[in-house]
Tab-separated table of C-alpha atoms in Angstrom:
chain	number	residue	atom	x	y	z
A	1	MET	CA	43.270	3.345	-12.390
A	2	ALA	CA	42.045	4.955	-9.207
A	3	GLU	CA	38.584	5.380	-7.789
A	4	VAL	CA	38.621	8.834	-6.255
A	5	PHE	CA	34.972	9.413	-5.314
A	6	ASN	CA	32.052	7.199	-4.317
A	7	LEU	CA	28.515	8.177	-3.355
A	8	GLY	CA	25.939	5.507	-2.566
A	9	ASN	CA	26.142	1.740	-2.122
A	10	GLY	CA	26.764	2.242	1.576
A	11	ASN	CA	29.435	4.902	1.070
A	12	ASN	CA	27.449	7.720	2.574
A	13	ALA	CA	26.509	9.100	5.946
A	14	ARG	CA	24.389	11.992	7.110
A	15	ILE	CA	26.152	14.559	9.239
A	16	THR	CA	24.348	17.729	10.368
A	17	GLY	CA	21.810	17.421	7.571
A	18	LYS	CA	24.265	16.809	4.729
A	19	VAL	CA	25.195	13.583	3.013
A	20	LEU	CA	28.855	12.777	3.340
A	21	ALA	CA	30.142	10.914	0.275
A	22	SER	CA	33.483	9.141	0.416
A	23	TYR	CA	36.627	9.646	-1.576
A	24	GLN	CA	39.914	7.797	-1.556
A	25	ASP	CA	43.043	9.791	-0.724
A	26	ASP	CA	46.575	9.035	-1.908
A	27	ASN	CA	47.027	6.544	0.928
A	28	GLY	CA	43.924	4.569	0.046
A	29	ASN	CA	41.881	5.967	2.918
A	30	PHE	CA	38.268	6.988	2.469
A	31	GLU	CA	37.390	10.447	3.653
A	32	GLY	CA	34.395	12.715	3.287
A	33	VAL	CA	32.853	15.132	0.785
A	34	GLU	CA	29.680	17.034	1.615
A	35	VAL	CA	26.797	16.818	-0.860
A	36	ASP	CA	24.196	19.585	-0.779
A	37	ASN	CA	20.516	19.552	-1.675
A	38	LEU	CA	17.839	22.234	-1.859
A	39	ARG	CA	14.237	21.374	-1.002
A	40	ALA	CA	11.837	23.912	0.466
A	41	SER	CA	9.904	21.390	2.582
A	42	PRO	CA	10.381	18.319	4.746
A	43	ALA	CA	10.158	14.923	3.036
A	44	TYR	CA	10.022	11.239	3.947
A	45	GLU	CA	12.521	8.428	3.482
A	46	GLN	CA	12.569	4.778	4.543
A	47	ASN	CA	15.282	4.114	7.095
A	48	GLU	CA	17.363	0.980	7.642
A	49	ASN	CA	14.696	-0.484	9.936
A	50	GLY	CA	11.939	-0.172	7.325
A	51	LEU	CA	10.290	2.831	8.978
A	52	LEU	CA	9.291	5.916	7.017
A	53	GLN	CA	10.709	8.960	8.766
A	54	GLU	CA	10.552	12.676	8.084
A	55	VAL	CA	13.695	14.666	7.314
A	56	ASP	CA	13.991	18.436	7.332
A	57	ASN	CA	14.126	20.948	4.494
A	58	ASP	CA	17.187	20.599	2.239
A	59	VAL	CA	18.241	17.235	3.702
A	60	LEU	CA	19.245	14.840	0.920
A	61	ARG	CA	17.419	11.572	1.512
A	62	ILE	CA	19.071	8.169	1.912
A	63	ASP	CA	16.307	5.633	1.250
A	64	TYR	CA	16.500	1.917	2.097
A	65	SER	CA	13.213	0.740	0.592
A	66	ASP	CA	14.859	-1.119	-2.308
A	67	ASN	CA	18.484	-1.455	-1.228
A	68	ALA	CA	20.025	-2.512	2.082
A	69	ASN	CA	22.945	-0.167	1.417
A	70	GLY	CA	20.743	2.885	0.918
A	71	GLU	CA	20.145	4.991	-2.185
A	72	ILE	CA	19.859	8.702	-2.831
A	73	LEU	CA	16.157	9.504	-3.384
A	74	THR	CA	15.236	12.650	-5.314
A	75	GLU	CA	11.750	13.672	-6.447
A	76	GLY	CA	9.884	16.528	-8.041
A	77	ASP	CA	7.228	18.500	-6.195
A	78	ALA	CA	3.934	16.785	-5.400
A	79	GLU	CA	0.644	17.308	-3.607
A	80	GLN	CA	-1.226	14.637	-1.680
A	81	PHE	CA	-5.014	14.447	-2.111
A	82	LEU	CA	-5.962	11.057	-0.661
A	83	GLU	CA	-8.320	12.071	2.134
A	84	ALA	CA	-8.226	10.374	5.544
A	85	ALA	CA	-5.325	8.223	4.411
A	86	GLU	CA	-4.669	7.195	8.013
A	87	ASP	CA	-8.320	6.865	9.128
A	88	LEU	CA	-10.351	4.347	7.167
A	89	THR	CA	-13.295	4.856	9.537
A	90	ALA	CA	-13.875	8.301	7.962
A	91	VAL	CA	-17.017	8.886	5.896
A	92	ILE	CA	-14.934	9.688	2.783
A	93	TRP	CA	-14.134	5.945	2.702
A	94	ALA	CA	-17.335	4.312	1.439
A	95	LYS	CA	-17.871	0.835	2.903
A	96	GLN	CA	-19.842	-1.222	0.422
A	97	GLY	CA	-21.438	-4.643	0.594
A	98	ALA	CA	-23.413	-6.073	-2.330
A	99	GLY	CA	-24.882	-9.428	-3.234
A	100	THR	CA	-23.767	-11.842	-0.525
A	101	GLY	CA	-20.935	-9.516	0.505
A	102	SER	CA	-20.933	-7.820	3.898
A	103	VAL	CA	-20.205	-4.171	4.548
A	104	PRO	CA	-16.522	-4.115	5.615
A	105	ILE	CA	-15.797	-3.555	9.288
A	106	VAL	CA	-12.979	-1.104	10.090
A	107	THR	CA	-11.216	-1.396	13.438
A	108	PRO	CA	-9.063	1.706	13.963
A	109	ASN	CA	-5.464	1.908	15.160
A	110	VAL	CA	-4.800	-1.809	15.539
A	111	THR	CA	-1.064	-2.014	14.788
A	112	SER	CA	1.953	0.131	14.045
A	113	SER	CA	2.440	0.987	10.381
A	114	PRO	CA	5.668	1.577	8.453
A	115	ILE	CA	5.047	5.341	8.790
A	116	GLU	CA	6.648	6.845	11.866
A	117	GLY	CA	3.970	7.742	14.416
A	118	VAL	CA	1.047	6.368	12.359
A	119	MET	CA	-1.145	3.415	13.355
A	120	ALA	CA	-2.817	1.173	10.769
A	121	ASP	CA	-6.483	0.187	10.770
A	122	MET	CA	-7.716	-3.371	10.284
A	123	VAL	CA	-10.388	-3.922	7.627
A	124	SER	CA	-12.482	-7.105	7.659
A	125	PHE	CA	-13.948	-8.139	4.287
A	126	ASP	CA	-16.421	-11.030	3.858
A	127	LEU	CA	-18.139	-12.422	0.742
A	128	ASN	CA	-20.072	-15.010	2.768
A	129	GLY	CA	-19.484	-17.618	0.080
A	130	GLY	CA	-20.383	-15.385	-2.869
A	131	ILE	CA	-18.711	-16.255	-6.156
A	132	SER	CA	-20.331	-13.914	-8.695
A	133	ASN	CA	-19.185	-10.501	-9.852
A	134	ALA	CA	-22.203	-9.013	-8.076
A	135	ASP	CA	-20.846	-10.106	-4.691
A	136	LEU	CA	-18.759	-7.296	-3.158
A	137	SER	CA	-17.166	-6.365	0.164
A	138	ILE	CA	-15.016	-3.300	-0.481
A	139	ILE	CA	-13.903	0.120	0.678
A	140	ASN	CA	-13.834	2.903	-1.883
A	141	GLN	CA	-12.711	6.506	-2.263
A	142	SER	CA	-13.043	8.795	-5.274
A	143	PHE	CA	-10.736	11.732	-5.948
A	144	ASN	CA	-13.063	14.407	-7.318
A	145	ALA	CA	-12.573	13.335	-10.937
A	146	LYS	CA	-8.771	13.533	-10.623
A	147	ASN	CA	-6.682	10.765	-12.072
A	148	GLY	CA	-3.729	9.816	-9.930
A	149	LYS	CA	-1.297	7.298	-8.536
A	150	ALA	CA	-2.638	5.749	-5.333
A	151	SER	CA	-0.327	4.059	-2.834
A	152	PHE	CA	-0.969	2.075	0.343
A	153	PHE	CA	0.829	-0.103	2.864
A	154	ILE	CA	-0.872	-3.429	3.438
A	155	LYS	CA	-0.326	-6.709	5.304
A	156	ALA	CA	-2.327	-9.521	6.947
A	157	ASN	CA	-1.919	-12.058	9.724
A	158	THR	CA	-1.816	-14.870	7.139
A	159	ASN	CA	-1.108	-14.847	3.423
A	160	VAL	CA	-4.308	-13.979	1.581
A	161	ARG	CA	-5.401	-12.906	-1.915
A	162	ILE	CA	-7.735	-9.911	-2.110
A	163	ASN	CA	-8.881	-7.683	-4.981
A	164	ALA	CA	-8.370	-4.064	-5.982
A	165	ARG	CA	-9.437	-1.764	-8.781
A	166	ALA	CA	-8.215	1.714	-9.611
A	167	SER	CA	-8.998	1.835	-13.317
A	168	THR	CA	-11.461	-0.356	-15.196
A	169	THR	CA	-9.994	-3.757	-14.328
A	170	TRP	CA	-10.085	-5.684	-11.076
A	171	GLN	CA	-6.815	-7.338	-10.122
A	172	ALA	CA	-5.575	-9.849	-7.576
A	173	ILE	CA	-3.387	-8.583	-4.725
A	174	ASP	CA	-1.425	-11.195	-2.809
A	175	VAL	CA	-1.078	-9.861	0.725
A	176	THR	CA	1.582	-11.346	3.000
A	177	THR	CA	2.386	-11.129	6.695
A	178	LYS	CA	4.972	-8.428	5.987
A	179	TRP	CA	4.219	-4.836	5.096
A	180	GLN	CA	4.304	-4.228	1.366
A	181	ARG	CA	3.589	-1.161	-0.704
A	182	LEU	CA	0.614	-1.354	-3.046
A	183	ASP	CA	0.677	1.128	-5.967
A	184	LEU	CA	-2.445	1.563	-8.100
A	185	ILE	CA	-3.045	3.810	-11.109
A	186	ALA	CA	-6.340	5.614	-10.540
A	187	GLU	CA	-7.917	6.487	-13.890
A	188	ASN	CA	-11.328	7.148	-15.440
A	189	GLY	CA	-12.509	9.714	-12.920
A	190	GLY	CA	-10.056	8.848	-10.184
A	191	SER	CA	-11.103	6.285	-7.595
A	192	VAL	CA	-9.732	3.246	-5.821
A	193	GLN	CA	-11.522	0.152	-4.511
A	194	ILE	CA	-9.947	-2.417	-2.205
A	195	GLY	CA	-11.501	-5.582	-0.772
A	196	LEU	CA	-13.122	-8.723	-2.159
A	197	ARG	CA	-15.170	-9.282	-5.305
A	198	GLY	CA	-16.531	-12.652	-6.300
A	199	GLY	CA	-15.428	-14.254	-9.556
A	200	VAL	CA	-12.475	-11.955	-10.156
A	201	VAL	CA	-9.416	-14.173	-9.897
A	202	SER	CA	-9.050	-17.824	-8.950
A	203	GLY	CA	-7.748	-18.223	-5.432
A	204	SER	CA	-9.141	-14.980	-4.042
A	205	ALA	CA	-10.291	-15.210	-0.465
A	206	ASP	CA	-13.866	-15.384	0.771
A	207	LEU	CA	-12.922	-13.751	4.062
A	208	ALA	CA	-9.956	-11.468	4.775
A	209	ASP	CA	-8.697	-9.304	7.615
A	210	VAL	CA	-6.028	-6.909	6.361
A	211	TYR	CA	-4.114	-4.032	7.903
A	212	LEU	CA	-4.127	-0.973	5.694
A	213	VAL	CA	-2.865	2.591	5.747
A	214	GLY	CA	-2.883	5.061	2.875
A	215	VAL	CA	0.388	6.533	1.648
A	216	ASN	CA	-0.907	9.120	-0.812
A	217	VAL	CA	-2.552	9.897	-4.115
A	218	THR	CA	-0.561	12.200	-6.379
A	219	GLU	CA	-1.432	13.310	-9.887
A	220	ASP	CA	1.908	13.014	-11.686
A	221	ASN	CA	4.052	10.201	-10.331
A	222	ILE	CA	4.023	7.510	-7.712
A	223	SER	CA	5.550	9.300	-4.749
A	224	SER	CA	7.120	8.824	-1.370
A	225	TYR	CA	4.832	9.386	1.600
A	226	ILE	CA	3.246	12.831	2.000
A	227	PRO	CA	0.855	13.575	4.889
A	228	TYR	CA	-2.699	14.439	3.800
A	229	LYS	CA	-3.241	17.967	2.488
A	230	GLY	CA	0.508	18.326	2.430
A	231	THR	CA	2.897	19.166	-0.351
A	232	ARG	CA	6.494	18.216	-0.951
A	233	ALA	CA	8.834	20.608	-2.696
A	234	ALA	CA	11.208	19.358	-5.370
A	235	ASP	CA	14.745	18.196	-4.681
A	236	THR	CA	17.002	20.573	-6.589
A	237	GLY	CA	20.574	21.760	-6.729
A	238	ILE	CA	22.181	18.462	-5.717
A	239	THR	CA	25.886	19.121	-5.873
A	240	THR	CA	29.202	18.495	-4.206
A	241	GLY	CA	31.365	21.316	-3.038
A	242	ASP	CA	34.789	21.891	-4.582
A	243	ILE	CA	36.315	18.504	-5.453
A	244	SER	CA	38.868	19.824	-7.932
A	245	HIS	CA	41.526	17.876	-6.000
A	246	LEU	CA	39.707	14.669	-6.961
A	247	ILE	CA	38.675	15.309	-10.569
A	248	ASN	CA	41.244	14.831	-13.316
A	249	SER	CA	40.019	17.282	-15.965
A	250	GLU	CA	42.256	15.736	-18.616
A	251	GLU	CA	40.761	12.252	-18.437
A	252	GLY	CA	38.457	10.133	-16.336
A	253	VAL	CA	35.265	8.120	-16.033
A	254	LEU	CA	31.999	9.130	-14.391
A	255	GLU	CA	29.872	6.086	-13.533
A	256	VAL	CA	26.291	6.528	-12.279
A	257	ASP	CA	23.933	3.661	-11.391
A	258	PHE	CA	20.345	4.885	-11.207
A	259	THR	CA	16.644	4.172	-11.585
A	260	ILE	CA	14.138	6.634	-13.034
A	261	TYR	CA	10.391	6.444	-12.518
A	262	ASP	CA	9.142	9.031	-14.998
A	263	LEU	CA	10.130	10.999	-18.095
A	264	ASN	CA	8.275	14.146	-17.102
A	265	ASN	CA	11.413	16.274	-17.122
A	266	ASP	CA	14.890	16.158	-18.610
A	267	LYS	CA	17.378	14.723	-16.104
A	268	ARG	CA	21.139	15.248	-16.028
A	269	PHE	CA	24.290	14.440	-14.169
A	270	SER	CA	27.545	16.181	-14.931
A	271	LEU	CA	31.118	16.966	-14.013
A	272	GLY	CA	32.026	20.578	-14.622
A	273	ASP	CA	33.255	23.956	-13.487
A	274	GLY	CA	29.842	25.244	-12.391
A	275	THR	CA	29.039	26.961	-15.688
A	276	ALA	CA	26.635	25.815	-18.397
A	277	THR	CA	28.994	26.298	-21.340
A	278	GLY	CA	32.503	26.567	-19.906
A	279	ASN	CA	33.913	23.144	-19.102
A	280	ASN	CA	31.718	20.148	-18.438
A	281	VAL	CA	30.974	16.525	-19.285
A	282	THR	CA	27.220	15.890	-19.225
A	283	PHE	CA	24.776	13.024	-19.685
A	284	LYS	CA	21.107	13.951	-20.127
A	285	ILE	CA	18.004	11.758	-20.274
A	286	LYS	CA	15.365	13.554	-22.336
A	287	THR	CA	11.599	13.375	-22.016
A	288	ASP	CA	11.287	11.799	-25.469
A	289	GLY	CA	13.443	8.812	-24.459
A	290	ARG	CA	16.682	9.942	-26.080
A	291	PHE	CA	19.936	10.417	-24.252
A	292	ASN	CA	22.151	13.398	-24.950
A	293	PHE	CA	25.901	13.328	-24.271
A	294	PHE	CA	27.989	16.431	-24.678
A	295	ILE	CA	31.280	18.009	-23.673
A	296	PHE	CA	32.166	21.679	-23.367
A	297	ALA	CA	35.848	22.570	-23.299
A	298	GLN	CA	36.857	26.179	-22.593
A	299	GLY	CA	33.572	27.579	-23.869
A	300	VAL	CA	33.296	25.401	-26.999
A	301	GLN	CA	30.897	22.474	-27.356
A	302	VAL	CA	33.270	19.889	-28.796
A	303	ILE	CA	30.953	16.851	-28.598
A	304	ASN	CA	27.163	16.755	-28.817
A	305	THR	CA	25.331	13.558	-29.680
A	306	GLU	CA	21.807	12.244	-29.161
A	307	LYS	CA	20.523	8.710	-29.470
A	308	VAL	CA	17.161	7.028	-28.977
A	309	PHE	CA	17.313	4.678	-26.002
A	310	ASP	CA	14.367	2.791	-24.566
A	311	PHE	CA	14.708	3.592	-20.867
A	312	VAL	CA	12.329	1.351	-18.935
A	313	LEU	CA	10.813	3.109	-15.952
A	314	GLY	CA	11.676	1.382	-12.691
A	315	GLN	CA	14.658	-0.479	-14.159
A	316	ARG	CA	18.194	0.003	-12.883
A	317	TYR	CA	20.818	1.284	-15.325
A	318	SER	CA	24.559	1.822	-15.158
A	319	VAL	CA	25.963	4.642	-17.297
A	320	LYS	CA	29.691	5.154	-17.784
A	321	ILE	CA	30.976	8.348	-19.377
A	322	LYS	CA	34.571	8.337	-20.614
A	323	TYR	CA	36.289	11.619	-21.423
A	324	LYS	CA	39.766	12.136	-22.802
A	325	SER	CA	41.017	14.113	-25.765
A	326	GLY	CA	40.744	11.798	-28.752
A	327	ASN	CA	39.043	9.025	-26.756
A	328	SER	CA	35.549	9.633	-25.345
A	329	GLY	CA	32.491	7.432	-25.095
A	330	VAL	CA	29.294	6.354	-23.367
A	331	LYS	CA	28.355	2.892	-22.140
A	332	ILE	CA	24.940	1.876	-20.825
A	333	ASP	CA	24.970	-1.431	-18.956
A	334	ASP	CA	28.432	-2.143	-20.401
A	335	VAL	CA	27.271	-1.726	-24.012
A	336	GLU	CA	28.996	1.121	-25.811
A	337	GLU	CA	26.380	3.436	-27.280
A	338	PHE	CA	28.729	6.181	-28.521
A	339	SER	CA	32.419	6.840	-29.078
A	340	SER	CA	34.416	9.797	-30.362
A	341	THR	CA	37.986	10.631	-31.332
A	342	THR	CA	37.445	14.393	-31.113
A	343	SER	CA	40.313	16.325	-29.529
A	344	PHE	CA	39.719	18.913	-26.803
A	345	ASP	CA	41.262	20.466	-23.713
A	346	ILE	CA	39.010	20.584	-20.651
A	347	ILE	CA	40.207	22.587	-17.662
A	348	GLY	CA	39.001	23.399	-14.175
A	349	MET	CA	36.269	20.837	-13.496
A	350	ASP	CA	35.570	20.950	-9.771
A	351	LYS	CA	31.993	19.784	-9.060
A	352	LEU	CA	29.658	16.831	-9.511
A	353	LYS	CA	26.051	17.860	-10.078
A	354	TYR	CA	22.817	15.952	-10.602
A	355	SER	CA	21.492	18.736	-12.820
A	356	ARG	CA	22.731	21.134	-15.461
A	357	SER	CA	26.383	21.965	-14.900
A	358	ASP	CA	25.478	25.450	-13.655
A	359	GLY	CA	22.644	24.010	-11.532
A	360	GLY	CA	20.035	25.913	-13.487
A	361	ALA	CA	17.667	23.141	-14.585
A	362	ASP	CA	17.151	19.450	-15.422
A	363	ASP	CA	17.430	18.147	-11.866
A	364	PHE	CA	17.763	14.377	-11.711
A	365	THR	CA	14.738	12.690	-10.141
A	366	GLY	CA	14.704	9.033	-9.213
A	367	LYS	CA	17.074	6.871	-7.214
A	368	ILE	CA	20.845	7.100	-7.436
A	369	HIS	CA	22.288	3.790	-6.329
A	370	GLU	CA	25.953	4.662	-6.738
A	371	THR	CA	28.175	7.301	-8.302
A	372	ILE	CA	31.882	6.694	-8.886
A	373	ILE	CA	34.514	9.014	-10.326
A	374	TYR	CA	37.761	7.551	-11.669
A	375	ASN	CA	40.789	9.701	-12.450
A	376	ASP	CA	41.716	7.867	-15.654
A	377	ILE	CA	39.878	5.933	-18.367
A	378	SER	CA	41.154	2.412	-17.641
A	379	ASN	CA	37.948	1.476	-15.782
A	380	TYR	CA	35.718	2.292	-18.749
């Protein structure tokens, strides 16, 4: 058994805009393989120091928000329509006091935020002892009847429980002294309210000073940071160059650890020769929750199976694909979901892609924690 390629889990580096994956040569040394990405806009990632930074067009993002070793972050296109996300003093943010609650006081640009170059405002909420649902001290913004996913960064000087509502139900938000991301689903006309409301949840504060900066509101999925009135193009065409010297076309294992956050599009990863129907080994997650595993060998689809699998959004999965004539299979989290004794003869596989084998569609979106290629099936 030999591991011949590794991307992720710390085995990556960015050199002149490309991600350099590692592979192990015959002497056991790790060397580099460039990984390309196409994206027609800049985008943001969280760096090792917890700061969101902008990277240029086509740069494949290494994001450290959930993993100290960094993960490949890929997303579809999105548009940001949270107005004045970085200026809570703006009129678009309604400041509301009701009952015993005071109108919130916004102090601008008090402290650095997790977004590079952006200061966070401090918002002071006060219920003045009010304990009924009629007692409010909140800020509010509506999104012109659009439903969306609203995201913020928030912290306080001391641990405090505040309240938020983005649909029909108020909820408790436990704010700590460290920056945390707050994601809210804005429904029923599209609005978000943050602050204090009496009688919502036991333990909520009567008085709270919190630091707050908006990340974005997007219509389809919770997204990485996008500046207001900006758009982010989709990550597409993620592929290695020629790694035919690493791939054993006769047998091997492709292992991919990943997290997905939506089922809005089919998502694939594959080993192949760069064609859709020539030679490839492909795993596809479909929008209806099924997975599809298939193998093309010299222009013939020799294996094609689908199975219902309950992928939980936001949960990490490990998929292992084993391919060898007469001995192929799929494991998800070490449970075998499919096996086959079909014979075939694959030739000429030379690329790893996070899309259709010819790069034409089904780009993977989510986080790729680690990808490993083995040149035999003993690690399955």
